[in-house]
Amino acid sequence: ALEVVGNASGVRSIKMSRPSSGVTNSFGLTTDGFIFHNETLGSRIAALLGSAVYGELSFSRAGSDHNGRQSVIRGGAAVGTDKDGASFDIIGSAGTGGATGGGAINFKTPNAGASGTTTQTETTKLSVQRQGNLILTELSSAPTLNAPNGSIFYGVIGGVTNFWFYRTNGWVGLP
């Protein structure tokens, strides 16, 4: 077994380079998990963190003063002629026995804040409850940023709270 011992949290314990491409990646330990870095770009590739109360897998934190990068979680693709793809499951946390709480899957997006360098706070916009019902966060006004045809939201337009559907001529209340 390979044993690598570091003396400080955040130290990159293992570095791997490919001289032909000039790329160096590394793997390090923190007090609560593992971090993978692209040393060449000076950025985090991914982090796997956890404690007794949470687990986190995060991707693609940029180095200093950069926009965030797209992150993708992709299921395994089939190989060969006319092979079916598999399902990709996202599973909420299961309780035990007759417990009925928890288990929701929450989708969070960031909220714009004041101009500056502070990271935006994320809030739940859609929740899939353990019983299968969906909860959309109520918006106090119609979304104004890039609402393409087919967009749906739950909220208020002109004092009316409803589900709203966007078509080329604007938001239309659903019956």
Coordinates of C-alpha atoms in Angstrom, one line a residue:
A1 CA 0.0 0.0 0.0
L2 CA 1.2 3.5 -0.8
E3 CA 1.3 5.8 2.2
V4 CA 1.8 9.5 1.8
V5 CA 2.1 11.6 4.9
G6 CA 1.8 15.4 4.9
N7 CA 2.3 17.7 7.9
A8 CA -0.2 20.5 7.0
S9 CA -3.7 20.8 5.7
G10 CA -3.8 21.9 2.1
V11 CA -0.4 20.7 1.2
R12 CA -0.4 19.0 -2.2
S13 CA 0.8 15.5 -1.2
I14 CA 1.1 14.1 -4.8
K15 CA 1.9 15.9 -8.0
M16 CA 1.6 14.4 -11.4
S17 CA 3.1 15.9 -14.6
R18 CA 3.0 15.1 -18.3
P19 CA 6.1 16.7 -19.7
S20 CA 4.9 16.4 -23.3
S21 CA 1.9 18.7 -22.6
G22 CA 3.4 20.8 -19.8
V23 CA 0.5 20.1 -17.5
T24 CA 0.9 19.4 -13.8
N25 CA -2.0 18.2 -11.6
S26 CA -1.9 17.5 -7.9
F27 CA -3.8 15.9 -5.1
G28 CA -3.9 17.2 -1.5
L29 CA -5.5 16.6 1.8
T30 CA -7.5 19.1 3.9
T31 CA -8.8 18.7 7.4
D32 CA -12.1 17.4 6.0
G33 CA -11.3 15.8 2.6
F34 CA -9.4 15.8 -0.7
I35 CA -8.7 18.5 -3.2
F36 CA -7.5 18.1 -6.8
H37 CA -5.7 21.0 -8.4
N38 CA -4.5 21.9 -11.9
E39 CA -1.1 23.4 -10.9
T40 CA -0.5 24.7 -14.5
L41 CA -3.6 26.9 -14.5
G42 CA -3.5 27.6 -10.7
S43 CA -7.1 26.4 -10.2
R44 CA -9.0 23.7 -8.3
I45 CA -10.4 20.9 -10.4
A46 CA -12.6 19.3 -7.7
A47 CA -12.9 18.9 -4.0
L48 CA -14.5 16.0 -2.0
L49 CA -15.2 17.2 1.5
G50 CA -17.1 15.8 4.4
S51 CA -17.8 15.7 8.1
A52 CA -20.2 14.0 10.5
V53 CA -23.0 16.4 9.3
Y54 CA -22.4 17.1 5.6
G55 CA -20.8 15.8 2.4
E56 CA -19.7 18.0 -0.6
L57 CA -18.4 17.4 -4.1
S58 CA -17.5 20.7 -5.7
F59 CA -16.0 21.4 -9.1
S60 CA -13.9 24.0 -10.9
R61 CA -13.2 26.8 -8.6
A62 CA -11.3 29.3 -10.7
G63 CA -8.0 30.8 -9.6
S64 CA -7.8 34.5 -8.7
D65 CA -10.0 37.0 -10.5
H66 CA -11.7 34.8 -13.1
N67 CA -15.3 33.9 -14.0
G68 CA -16.6 30.6 -12.8
R69 CA -16.2 27.7 -15.2
Q70 CA -18.9 25.3 -16.4
S71 CA -19.2 22.1 -14.4
V72 CA -20.7 18.9 -15.6
I73 CA -21.8 15.6 -14.0
R74 CA -22.2 13.1 -16.7
G75 CA -23.5 9.5 -16.6
G76 CA -21.5 6.8 -18.4
A77 CA -22.1 6.6 -22.1
A78 CA -22.8 3.3 -23.9
V79 CA -20.1 1.9 -26.3
G80 CA -20.8 -0.1 -29.4
T81 CA -23.5 -0.3 -32.0
D82 CA -27.1 0.5 -30.9
K83 CA -26.4 0.1 -27.2
D84 CA -28.8 1.7 -24.7
G85 CA -27.7 4.4 -22.3
A86 CA -28.3 3.8 -18.6
S87 CA -30.4 5.9 -16.2
F88 CA -28.6 8.6 -14.2
D89 CA -30.1 8.7 -10.7
I90 CA -29.9 11.5 -8.2
I91 CA -31.0 10.2 -4.8
G92 CA -32.1 12.1 -1.7
S93 CA -30.9 11.0 1.7
A94 CA -32.9 8.1 3.1
G95 CA -34.0 7.8 6.7
T96 CA -34.6 4.6 8.6
G97 CA -37.7 2.7 9.6
G98 CA -40.9 4.8 9.7
A99 CA -39.1 8.2 9.6
T100 CA -40.9 10.6 7.2
G101 CA -38.6 13.7 7.3
G102 CA -35.8 14.9 5.1
G103 CA -34.8 13.2 1.8
A104 CA -35.6 16.2 -0.4
I105 CA -33.4 17.1 -3.4
N106 CA -32.9 20.8 -3.6
F107 CA -31.8 22.8 -6.6
K108 CA -30.0 26.1 -5.6
T109 CA -28.9 29.0 -7.6
P110 CA -27.0 32.2 -6.6
N111 CA -28.7 35.5 -5.9
A112 CA -27.1 38.8 -7.2
G113 CA -25.7 41.0 -4.4
A114 CA -23.9 44.3 -4.2
S115 CA -21.0 45.0 -6.6
G116 CA -17.8 43.5 -5.3
T117 CA -15.8 40.4 -4.7
T118 CA -18.0 38.7 -2.2
T119 CA -19.3 35.3 -3.4
Q120 CA -23.0 35.3 -4.0
T121 CA -25.3 33.3 -1.6
E122 CA -27.3 30.4 -3.1
T123 CA -30.9 29.7 -2.2
T124 CA -33.2 26.9 -3.0
K125 CA -35.3 27.6 -6.1
L126 CA -36.8 24.1 -6.7
S127 CA -37.2 21.3 -4.3
V128 CA -38.2 17.7 -5.0
Q129 CA -39.8 16.4 -1.8
R130 CA -39.5 12.8 -0.7
Q131 CA -43.2 12.2 -1.6
G132 CA -42.6 13.3 -5.2
N133 CA -44.1 16.8 -5.1
L134 CA -42.2 19.8 -6.5
I135 CA -41.9 23.1 -4.6
L136 CA -41.0 26.2 -6.6
T137 CA -39.8 29.2 -4.7
E138 CA -42.3 32.0 -5.1
L139 CA -40.8 35.0 -6.9
S140 CA -42.0 38.5 -6.1
S141 CA -41.8 39.6 -9.7
A142 CA -41.4 38.0 -13.2
P143 CA -37.8 36.9 -14.1
T144 CA -36.3 39.5 -16.5
L145 CA -33.0 37.9 -17.4
N146 CA -33.1 35.8 -20.6
A147 CA -36.5 34.2 -20.2
P148 CA -36.7 31.9 -23.3
N149 CA -40.0 30.6 -24.7
G150 CA -41.2 27.7 -22.5
S151 CA -40.0 29.2 -19.2
I152 CA -42.2 28.6 -16.2
F153 CA -42.1 30.3 -12.8
Y154 CA -44.4 30.6 -9.7
G155 CA -44.9 34.1 -8.4
V156 CA -46.5 37.5 -8.7
I157 CA -47.3 39.7 -11.8
G158 CA -49.6 42.6 -11.4
G159 CA -50.7 41.6 -8.0
V160 CA -51.7 38.1 -9.2
T161 CA -49.9 35.0 -7.7
N162 CA -49.9 32.2 -10.2
F163 CA -47.9 29.8 -12.3
W164 CA -46.6 31.8 -15.3
F165 CA -45.6 30.5 -18.8
Y166 CA -43.4 32.6 -21.2
R167 CA -44.2 32.9 -24.9
T168 CA -42.9 35.3 -27.5
N169 CA -45.4 38.0 -26.4
G170 CA -44.6 37.7 -22.6
W171 CA -45.7 36.0 -19.5
V172 CA -49.1 34.3 -19.5
G173 CA -50.9 33.0 -16.4
L174 CA -51.6 29.3 -16.4
P175 CA -55.2 28.3 -15.6

